[in-house]
Amino acid sequence: MDVFGGAPRFLAYPRTFTVQSGADALLKCQITGDPQPSIAWEKDKAPIAPAGRFRVQAEGNVYSLLVSRVTPEDGGQYICKAKNSVGETYAAATLKVEPGEPCCEGHPDDWAPVFLARPLSLRVGRGEDVAFSCRVLGQPGPVLEWEKDGRKLSDLFESSHFCVGKEPEDWHFLRIFGSRPP
């Protein structure tokens, strides 16, 4: 049984963000409910069929919508709807699409880092492990630095308390072991 039970509710909302045309966009949210809710995505109030460039995924209570090779027409308001026999809820986020532009004169192949997927705020119990991920593109490849309240993690915690790394397709992660209160 779900700890919170009852009607669906968002533990983390999808975030509004900007992505360059041609890149992938990932909208994520965390939803709880008992019984487990069914999830549907909409764009500008029209249902999204999970096919072609649109993929819907669920991992535990984290739900995501991946839009591959974003075009300007993909910009707009996206809504995640969660429904079960007890109730329903929804959350909206706006996707803005910008044309890709080089960042530096003299280096036409270089461009500033852009987040394709930002880290999601998550709620976990004391002592639980937690993982954050994001997808960042840039040329040359960006180096990520994770912070808490504006301070480097290495200044706050022992190295055995967390690990960072990079996975294929420009995904970066942060894992924190045995989370503590703020």
Short mmCIF file of C-alpha atoms in Angstrom, two decimals:
data_model
loop_
_atom_site.label_atom_id
_atom_site.label_comp_id
_atom_site.label_asym_id
_atom_site.label_seq_id
_atom_site.Cartn_x
_atom_site.Cartn_y
_atom_site.Cartn_z
CA MET A 1 0.00 0.00 0.00
CA ASP A 2 1.21 3.50 -0.82
CA VAL A 3 2.41 5.47 2.22
CA PHE A 4 0.25 8.46 1.28
CA GLY A 5 -2.70 6.46 -0.15
CA GLY A 6 -5.86 7.83 -1.68
CA ALA A 7 -6.24 10.19 -4.60
CA PRO A 8 -3.22 10.86 -6.81
CA ARG A 9 -0.95 13.71 -5.78
CA PHE A 10 2.24 15.18 -7.15
CA LEU A 11 5.40 14.83 -5.09
CA ALA A 12 7.40 16.57 -7.84
CA TYR A 13 5.95 18.63 -10.68
CA PRO A 14 7.06 18.78 -14.31
CA ARG A 15 9.20 21.87 -14.87
CA THR A 16 8.94 24.57 -17.49
CA PHE A 17 12.12 24.78 -19.54
CA THR A 18 13.68 25.86 -22.81
CA VAL A 19 15.33 23.50 -25.29
CA GLN A 20 17.07 24.04 -28.61
CA SER A 21 15.37 22.89 -31.80
CA GLY A 22 16.55 19.41 -32.79
CA ALA A 23 17.39 18.35 -29.22
CA ASP A 24 15.35 16.00 -27.04
CA ALA A 25 13.06 17.29 -24.27
CA LEU A 26 12.20 15.28 -21.15
CA LEU A 27 9.29 16.24 -18.89
CA LYS A 28 9.25 14.39 -15.56
CA CYS A 29 7.05 14.26 -12.50
CA GLN A 30 6.66 12.12 -9.39
CA ILE A 31 3.13 11.01 -8.46
CA THR A 32 1.75 8.88 -5.65
CA GLY A 33 -1.69 7.39 -5.06
CA ASP A 34 -3.45 4.22 -3.95
CA PRO A 35 -4.60 2.54 -6.07
CA GLN A 36 -1.79 3.36 -8.49
CA PRO A 37 -2.99 6.10 -10.84
CA SER A 38 -3.15 5.92 -14.61
CA ILE A 39 -1.14 8.68 -16.29
CA ALA A 40 -1.95 10.61 -19.48
CA TRP A 41 -0.07 13.46 -21.15
CA GLU A 42 -1.58 16.31 -23.19
CA LYS A 43 -0.15 19.14 -25.27
CA ASP A 44 -2.23 22.30 -25.57
CA LYS A 45 -5.25 20.31 -24.25
CA ALA A 46 -4.94 17.54 -26.90
CA PRO A 47 -4.04 13.97 -25.82
CA ILE A 48 -0.55 12.79 -26.77
CA ALA A 49 -0.32 9.34 -28.33
CA PRO A 50 2.90 7.67 -27.11
CA ALA A 51 4.27 6.95 -30.60
CA GLY A 52 6.81 8.32 -33.04
CA ARG A 53 8.81 11.11 -31.41
CA PHE A 54 6.75 10.92 -28.18
CA ARG A 55 7.64 8.25 -25.59
CA VAL A 56 6.01 7.80 -22.20
CA GLN A 57 7.91 6.02 -19.42
CA ALA A 58 7.22 5.03 -15.82
CA GLU A 59 9.82 4.00 -13.25
CA GLY A 60 8.24 3.43 -9.86
CA ASN A 61 6.29 6.61 -9.16
CA VAL A 62 8.35 8.78 -11.56
CA TYR A 63 6.61 9.39 -14.88
CA SER A 64 8.17 11.02 -17.94
CA LEU A 65 7.38 12.17 -21.44
CA LEU A 66 10.29 12.22 -23.92
CA VAL A 67 9.91 14.34 -27.05
CA SER A 68 12.68 13.44 -29.51
CA ARG A 69 14.16 15.91 -32.01
CA VAL A 70 12.05 18.85 -30.84
CA THR A 71 10.68 21.23 -33.47
CA PRO A 72 9.27 24.74 -32.92
CA GLU A 73 5.76 23.24 -33.23
CA ASP A 74 6.48 21.13 -30.12
CA GLY A 75 6.59 24.26 -27.97
CA GLY A 76 3.54 24.81 -25.79
CA GLN A 77 1.84 23.74 -22.59
CA TYR A 78 2.14 20.09 -21.55
CA ILE A 79 -0.14 18.60 -18.92
CA CYS A 80 0.36 15.41 -16.95
CA LYS A 81 -2.94 13.97 -15.68
CA ALA A 82 -3.10 11.32 -12.97
CA LYS A 83 -6.33 9.48 -12.17
CA ASN A 84 -7.43 6.56 -10.00
CA SER A 85 -10.73 5.39 -8.48
CA VAL A 86 -10.33 7.86 -5.59
CA GLY A 87 -9.66 11.03 -7.56
CA GLU A 88 -7.58 12.85 -10.14
CA THR A 89 -5.07 15.69 -10.42
CA TYR A 90 -2.95 17.36 -13.04
CA ALA A 91 0.10 19.58 -13.43
CA ALA A 92 1.28 21.72 -16.33
CA ALA A 93 4.65 22.84 -17.66
CA THR A 94 5.58 24.94 -20.67
CA LEU A 95 8.16 23.80 -23.20
CA LYS A 96 9.86 26.62 -25.09
CA VAL A 97 11.83 25.80 -28.25
CA GLU A 98 14.69 28.03 -29.44
CA PRO A 99 16.77 27.73 -32.60
CA GLY A 100 20.25 26.29 -31.94
CA GLU A 101 22.94 28.94 -32.20
CA PRO A 102 26.74 28.88 -31.85
CA CYS A 103 28.03 30.60 -28.70
CA CYS A 104 31.42 31.84 -29.72
CA GLU A 105 32.73 33.78 -32.71
CA GLY A 106 35.70 32.06 -34.30
CA HIS A 107 34.50 28.63 -33.11
CA PRO A 108 31.38 27.99 -35.21
CA ASP A 109 31.08 24.41 -33.94
CA ASP A 110 31.08 25.47 -30.25
CA TRP A 111 27.85 26.20 -28.41
CA ALA A 112 26.85 26.89 -24.83
CA PRO A 113 25.57 24.08 -22.61
CA VAL A 114 21.83 23.50 -22.70
CA PHE A 115 19.76 21.33 -20.35
CA LEU A 116 17.63 18.79 -22.20
CA ALA A 117 16.41 17.40 -18.88
CA ARG A 118 16.87 19.15 -15.55
CA PRO A 119 17.21 17.36 -12.21
CA LEU A 120 13.88 16.59 -10.59
CA SER A 121 13.13 17.52 -6.96
CA LEU A 122 12.40 14.33 -5.07
CA ARG A 123 11.04 13.58 -1.61
CA VAL A 124 12.67 10.66 0.24
CA GLY A 125 12.71 9.37 3.78
CA ARG A 126 15.62 9.92 6.15
CA GLY A 127 18.41 7.43 5.51
CA GLU A 128 17.21 6.46 2.02
CA ASP A 129 19.45 6.63 -1.02
CA VAL A 130 18.41 9.05 -3.75
CA ALA A 131 19.50 9.61 -7.36
CA PHE A 132 19.27 12.78 -9.43
CA SER A 133 19.90 12.93 -13.15
CA CYS A 134 20.04 15.50 -15.89
CA ARG A 135 20.88 15.59 -19.57
CA VAL A 136 23.14 18.38 -20.80
CA LEU A 137 24.53 19.06 -24.26
CA GLY A 138 27.23 21.52 -25.28
CA GLN A 139 30.29 21.81 -27.46
CA PRO A 140 32.83 21.23 -26.12
CA GLY A 141 31.18 18.76 -23.74
CA PRO A 142 30.23 20.52 -20.48
CA VAL A 143 31.66 19.58 -17.09
CA LEU A 144 28.96 19.44 -14.43
CA GLU A 145 29.34 20.52 -10.84
CA TRP A 146 26.65 19.53 -8.35
CA GLU A 147 25.85 21.90 -5.48
CA LYS A 148 23.59 22.08 -2.44
CA ASP A 149 22.43 25.54 -1.39
CA GLY A 150 25.11 27.13 -3.60
CA ARG A 151 28.03 25.14 -2.14
CA LYS A 152 30.00 22.33 -3.78
CA LEU A 153 29.06 18.89 -2.48
CA SER A 154 32.73 18.10 -1.86
CA ASP A 155 32.83 21.04 0.59
CA LEU A 156 29.77 19.73 2.46
CA PHE A 157 30.05 15.95 2.51
CA GLU A 158 32.62 13.19 2.65
CA SER A 159 33.14 11.50 -0.72
CA SER A 160 31.63 8.27 0.64
CA HIS A 161 28.26 10.05 1.07
CA PHE A 162 27.70 10.66 -2.66
CA CYS A 163 28.93 9.81 -6.14
CA VAL A 164 28.64 11.61 -9.46
CA GLY A 165 29.16 10.39 -12.98
CA LYS A 166 28.21 10.45 -16.63
CA GLU A 167 26.21 7.88 -18.56
CA PRO A 168 25.71 7.43 -22.32
CA GLU A 169 23.81 10.02 -24.37
CA ASP A 170 24.96 12.97 -22.21
CA TRP A 171 23.13 11.90 -19.02
CA HIS A 172 24.80 12.95 -15.76
CA PHE A 173 23.89 11.64 -12.32
CA LEU A 174 24.29 12.34 -8.62
CA ARG A 175 23.65 9.59 -6.08
CA ILE A 176 23.41 10.42 -2.38
CA PHE A 177 23.68 7.57 0.10
CA GLY A 178 21.76 7.68 3.37
CA SER A 179 20.01 11.04 2.92
CA ARG A 180 19.91 13.41 5.87
CA PRO A 181 17.58 16.28 6.77
CA PRO A 182 18.58 19.72 5.41
#
